[in-house]
């Protein structure tokens, strides 16, 4: 009756609109996560082959070996069958992750700054973990770098990085053979060095001339730097032995190491959600699915100054 005394209007129920912080922050959080992920050492990216995997099962790569060299075709035109074998390399992705909760009071007092720093830190944490796993696998080389089996490990005083050492390493590389004993015929493209050797490597790759320190140096090299621009220098602080350096083929030619990402996702994923009902705040989590495994030993040479 009270409503009848006034002009008729539609009566609607209104409530306060809700604000979903996790939904609004998802794209922003992923942006800062990617920035954090890219803020760590990225040398691994330059020396690895990349693989996309669909699940967490072990995946296997095969390299065919065997007698494929042509025979003389005898009168009558009969061809002989090749005898083939194979070498196998495996890899498997695992999941790595971390989460963090932000209290509502911290969000308000920090004027939303925490909402950008936490994803950045989660991204950096993912990058650090990838580096830890990658370089632990690369440096776990008890049977990988082997002069007797693969002729990919030179250990002598003459292999110290310098003009003479690089010439010796170049000769050592071209003495490598394929599984059937034929010259490998592969050209190294990368020079991987620890921080202590970076300047020497860059000088060798960029100097117009090499000034020999002894008469033998001068006679051997003349004044032209024949190595100028031959290799791309890659430095990683995860290499901690100043006496060791590497010549590597391009990962697209014959990779010494491979990194597998689930569904090709090369950066971590960050997700946000409201905290538990009895907690005022939000939660963030980052996770990354990847695996790292060494592959073809003949794709590189490890040089060490004994």
Short mmCIF file of N, CA, C and O in Angstrom, two decimals, residues 196-258:
data_model
loop_
_atom_site.label_atom_id
_atom_site.label_comp_id
_atom_site.label_asym_id
_atom_site.label_seq_id
_atom_site.Cartn_x
_atom_site.Cartn_y
_atom_site.Cartn_z
N UNK A 196 86.40 -15.75 -15.73
CA UNK A 196 87.82 -15.42 -15.74
C UNK A 196 88.43 -15.42 -17.13
O UNK A 196 89.46 -14.78 -17.36
N UNK A 197 87.82 -16.12 -18.08
CA UNK A 197 88.36 -16.22 -19.43
C UNK A 197 87.58 -15.39 -20.46
O UNK A 197 87.93 -15.42 -21.64
N UNK A 198 86.57 -14.67 -20.01
CA UNK A 198 85.73 -13.94 -20.96
C UNK A 198 86.53 -12.88 -21.73
O UNK A 198 86.39 -12.76 -22.95
N UNK A 199 87.33 -12.11 -21.03
CA UNK A 199 88.08 -11.04 -21.69
C UNK A 199 89.06 -11.63 -22.71
O UNK A 199 89.18 -11.13 -23.84
N UNK A 200 89.76 -12.70 -22.34
CA UNK A 200 90.68 -13.34 -23.27
C UNK A 200 89.93 -13.82 -24.51
O UNK A 200 90.38 -13.64 -25.65
N UNK A 201 88.77 -14.45 -24.28
CA UNK A 201 87.98 -14.96 -25.41
C UNK A 201 87.54 -13.83 -26.33
O UNK A 201 87.60 -13.94 -27.56
N UNK A 202 87.06 -12.74 -25.75
CA UNK A 202 86.60 -11.61 -26.55
C UNK A 202 87.76 -10.97 -27.31
O UNK A 202 87.60 -10.52 -28.45
N UNK A 203 88.93 -10.91 -26.68
CA UNK A 203 90.09 -10.36 -27.38
C UNK A 203 90.45 -11.23 -28.59
O UNK A 203 90.74 -10.72 -29.67
N UNK A 204 90.41 -12.53 -28.41
CA UNK A 204 90.72 -13.43 -29.51
C UNK A 204 89.72 -13.32 -30.65
O UNK A 204 90.07 -13.44 -31.82
N UNK A 205 88.46 -13.08 -30.31
CA UNK A 205 87.41 -13.05 -31.33
C UNK A 205 87.27 -11.67 -31.99
O UNK A 205 86.64 -11.56 -33.04
N UNK A 206 87.82 -10.63 -31.37
CA UNK A 206 87.60 -9.29 -31.90
C UNK A 206 88.87 -8.56 -32.35
O UNK A 206 88.78 -7.54 -33.03
N UNK A 207 90.03 -9.04 -31.96
CA UNK A 207 91.28 -8.35 -32.32
C UNK A 207 91.62 -8.56 -33.79
O UNK A 207 91.44 -9.66 -34.33
N UNK A 208 92.11 -7.52 -34.41
CA UNK A 208 92.55 -7.62 -35.80
C UNK A 208 93.86 -8.38 -35.91
O UNK A 208 94.12 -9.06 -36.89
N UNK A 209 94.71 -8.25 -34.87
CA UNK A 209 96.02 -8.87 -34.92
C UNK A 209 96.27 -9.65 -33.64
O UNK A 209 95.68 -9.36 -32.60
N UNK A 210 97.14 -10.62 -33.70
CA UNK A 210 97.66 -11.32 -32.54
C UNK A 210 99.14 -11.02 -32.45
O UNK A 210 99.90 -11.32 -33.37
N UNK A 211 99.54 -10.42 -31.36
CA UNK A 211 100.94 -10.08 -31.16
C UNK A 211 101.59 -11.19 -30.36
O UNK A 211 101.30 -11.37 -29.18
N UNK A 212 102.43 -11.97 -30.97
CA UNK A 212 103.07 -13.10 -30.30
C UNK A 212 104.00 -12.64 -29.20
O UNK A 212 104.68 -11.61 -29.31
N UNK A 213 104.04 -13.41 -28.12
CA UNK A 213 104.92 -13.07 -27.00
C UNK A 213 106.27 -13.75 -27.13
O UNK A 213 107.20 -13.44 -26.39
N UNK A 214 106.39 -14.68 -28.05
CA UNK A 214 107.67 -15.34 -28.28
C UNK A 214 107.95 -15.39 -29.78
O UNK A 214 107.06 -15.14 -30.60
N UNK A 215 109.16 -15.73 -30.14
CA UNK A 215 109.51 -15.86 -31.55
C UNK A 215 108.68 -16.94 -32.21
O UNK A 215 108.23 -16.80 -33.36
N UNK A 216 108.43 -18.03 -31.50
CA UNK A 216 107.64 -19.12 -32.06
C UNK A 216 106.23 -18.65 -32.37
O UNK A 216 105.64 -19.00 -33.40
N UNK A 217 105.64 -17.83 -31.48
CA UNK A 217 104.31 -17.30 -31.73
C UNK A 217 104.29 -16.48 -33.01
O UNK A 217 103.42 -16.61 -33.86
N UNK A 218 105.26 -15.61 -33.16
CA UNK A 218 105.30 -14.72 -34.31
C UNK A 218 105.45 -15.51 -35.61
O UNK A 218 104.77 -15.25 -36.60
N UNK A 219 106.29 -16.51 -35.59
CA UNK A 219 106.49 -17.32 -36.78
C UNK A 219 105.23 -18.11 -37.13
O UNK A 219 104.91 -18.31 -38.31
N UNK A 220 104.52 -18.54 -36.10
CA UNK A 220 103.36 -19.40 -36.34
C UNK A 220 102.17 -18.61 -36.85
O UNK A 220 101.44 -19.06 -37.72
N UNK A 221 101.93 -17.44 -36.28
CA UNK A 221 100.70 -16.72 -36.55
C UNK A 221 100.86 -15.49 -37.43
O UNK A 221 99.87 -14.99 -37.95
N UNK A 222 102.05 -15.00 -37.60
CA UNK A 222 102.19 -13.74 -38.30
C UNK A 222 101.49 -12.65 -37.51
O UNK A 222 101.47 -12.66 -36.29
N UNK A 223 100.88 -11.71 -38.21
CA UNK A 223 100.21 -10.61 -37.50
C UNK A 223 98.70 -10.68 -37.61
O UNK A 223 97.99 -10.03 -36.84
N UNK A 224 98.17 -11.44 -38.55
CA UNK A 224 96.72 -11.50 -38.73
C UNK A 224 96.09 -12.45 -37.70
O UNK A 224 96.66 -13.50 -37.38
N UNK A 225 94.93 -12.07 -37.19
CA UNK A 225 94.18 -12.93 -36.26
C UNK A 225 93.22 -13.79 -37.08
O UNK A 225 92.13 -13.36 -37.45
N UNK A 226 93.62 -15.02 -37.37
CA UNK A 226 92.80 -15.89 -38.22
C UNK A 226 91.54 -16.37 -37.50
O UNK A 226 90.63 -16.90 -38.13
N UNK A 227 91.48 -16.18 -36.17
CA UNK A 227 90.30 -16.62 -35.41
C UNK A 227 89.26 -15.51 -35.24
O UNK A 227 88.21 -15.75 -34.66
N UNK A 228 89.55 -14.34 -35.73
CA UNK A 228 88.65 -13.21 -35.51
C UNK A 228 87.23 -13.51 -36.00
O UNK A 228 87.01 -13.83 -37.16
N UNK A 229 86.27 -13.43 -35.09
CA UNK A 229 84.87 -13.62 -35.43
C UNK A 229 84.46 -15.05 -35.70
O UNK A 229 83.32 -15.30 -36.11
N UNK A 230 85.36 -16.02 -35.47
CA UNK A 230 85.03 -17.40 -35.82
C UNK A 230 84.00 -18.02 -34.89
O UNK A 230 83.13 -18.77 -35.30
N UNK A 231 84.08 -17.71 -33.59
CA UNK A 231 83.18 -18.31 -32.62
C UNK A 231 82.39 -17.23 -31.88
O UNK A 231 82.88 -16.13 -31.66
N UNK A 232 81.20 -17.58 -31.48
CA UNK A 232 80.41 -16.71 -30.61
C UNK A 232 80.78 -17.00 -29.17
O UNK A 232 80.70 -18.15 -28.72
N UNK A 233 81.21 -15.98 -28.46
CA UNK A 233 81.62 -16.17 -27.07
C UNK A 233 80.39 -16.20 -26.17
O UNK A 233 79.55 -15.30 -26.21
N UNK A 234 80.30 -17.24 -25.35
CA UNK A 234 79.22 -17.37 -24.37
C UNK A 234 79.87 -17.54 -23.00
O UNK A 234 80.70 -18.44 -22.81
N UNK A 235 79.51 -16.67 -22.06
CA UNK A 235 80.08 -16.73 -20.72
C UNK A 235 78.98 -17.04 -19.72
O UNK A 235 77.88 -16.52 -19.80
N UNK A 236 79.28 -17.90 -18.77
CA UNK A 236 78.33 -18.17 -17.69
C UNK A 236 79.06 -18.18 -16.36
O UNK A 236 80.09 -18.86 -16.21
N UNK A 237 78.54 -17.47 -15.35
CA UNK A 237 79.15 -17.51 -14.01
C UNK A 237 78.97 -18.85 -13.32
O UNK A 237 79.56 -19.09 -12.28
N UNK A 238 78.15 -19.73 -13.89
CA UNK A 238 77.99 -21.07 -13.32
C UNK A 238 79.19 -21.97 -13.63
O UNK A 238 79.29 -23.06 -13.07
N UNK A 239 80.05 -21.54 -14.53
CA UNK A 239 81.31 -22.24 -14.78
C UNK A 239 82.34 -21.66 -13.82
O UNK A 239 82.67 -20.49 -13.89
N UNK A 240 82.83 -22.48 -12.93
CA UNK A 240 83.66 -21.96 -11.83
C UNK A 240 85.12 -22.39 -11.91
O UNK A 240 85.91 -22.03 -11.05
N UNK A 241 85.50 -23.18 -12.90
CA UNK A 241 86.89 -23.60 -13.04
C UNK A 241 87.55 -22.77 -14.13
O UNK A 241 87.24 -22.90 -15.32
N UNK A 242 88.49 -21.91 -13.73
CA UNK A 242 89.12 -20.98 -14.67
C UNK A 242 90.05 -21.66 -15.65
O UNK A 242 90.52 -21.02 -16.60
N UNK A 243 90.32 -22.94 -15.46
CA UNK A 243 91.22 -23.64 -16.39
C UNK A 243 90.45 -24.36 -17.48
O UNK A 243 91.07 -24.93 -18.39
N UNK A 244 89.11 -24.33 -17.44
CA UNK A 244 88.30 -25.10 -18.39
C UNK A 244 87.49 -24.19 -19.30
O UNK A 244 86.94 -23.19 -18.86
N UNK A 245 87.42 -24.56 -20.58
CA UNK A 245 86.58 -23.86 -21.54
C UNK A 245 86.15 -24.86 -22.60
O UNK A 245 86.65 -25.99 -22.65
N UNK A 246 85.19 -24.47 -23.45
CA UNK A 246 84.56 -25.42 -24.35
C UNK A 246 84.41 -24.83 -25.75
O UNK A 246 84.13 -23.63 -25.91
N UNK A 247 84.56 -25.68 -26.75
CA UNK A 247 84.11 -25.39 -28.10
C UNK A 247 82.88 -26.25 -28.36
O UNK A 247 82.91 -27.47 -28.13
N UNK A 248 81.79 -25.63 -28.82
CA UNK A 248 80.53 -26.34 -29.00
C UNK A 248 79.98 -26.10 -30.40
O UNK A 248 80.13 -25.02 -30.96
N UNK A 249 79.35 -27.10 -30.93
CA UNK A 249 78.63 -26.91 -32.19
C UNK A 249 77.35 -26.14 -31.92
O UNK A 249 76.93 -25.98 -30.77
N UNK A 250 76.73 -25.65 -32.98
CA UNK A 250 75.44 -24.98 -32.82
C UNK A 250 74.42 -26.00 -32.32
O UNK A 250 74.41 -27.15 -32.76
N UNK A 251 73.54 -25.62 -31.39
CA UNK A 251 72.52 -26.56 -30.91
C UNK A 251 71.63 -27.10 -32.03
O UNK A 251 71.07 -28.19 -31.90
N UNK A 252 71.53 -26.37 -33.14
CA UNK A 252 70.72 -26.85 -34.25
C UNK A 252 71.45 -27.89 -35.09
O UNK A 252 70.83 -28.60 -35.88
N UNK A 253 72.78 -27.98 -34.92
CA UNK A 253 73.56 -28.97 -35.66
C UNK A 253 73.70 -30.28 -34.88
O UNK A 253 73.24 -31.32 -35.31
N UNK A 254 74.36 -30.20 -33.74
CA UNK A 254 74.57 -31.39 -32.91
C UNK A 254 74.64 -30.93 -31.45
O UNK A 254 75.71 -30.61 -30.94
N UNK A 255 73.52 -30.89 -30.76
CA UNK A 255 73.49 -30.32 -29.41
C UNK A 255 74.15 -31.24 -28.37
O UNK A 255 73.93 -32.44 -28.37
N UNK A 256 74.95 -30.65 -27.50
CA UNK A 256 75.52 -31.43 -26.40
C UNK A 256 74.54 -31.55 -25.25
O UNK A 256 74.69 -32.42 -24.39
N UNK A 257 73.52 -30.69 -25.22
CA UNK A 257 72.56 -30.70 -24.13
C UNK A 257 71.21 -30.22 -24.65
O UNK A 257 71.14 -29.43 -25.60
N UNK A 258 70.15 -30.74 -24.04
CA UNK A 258 68.80 -30.42 -24.48
C UNK A 258 67.95 -30.03 -23.28
O UNK A 258 68.08 -30.59 -22.20
#
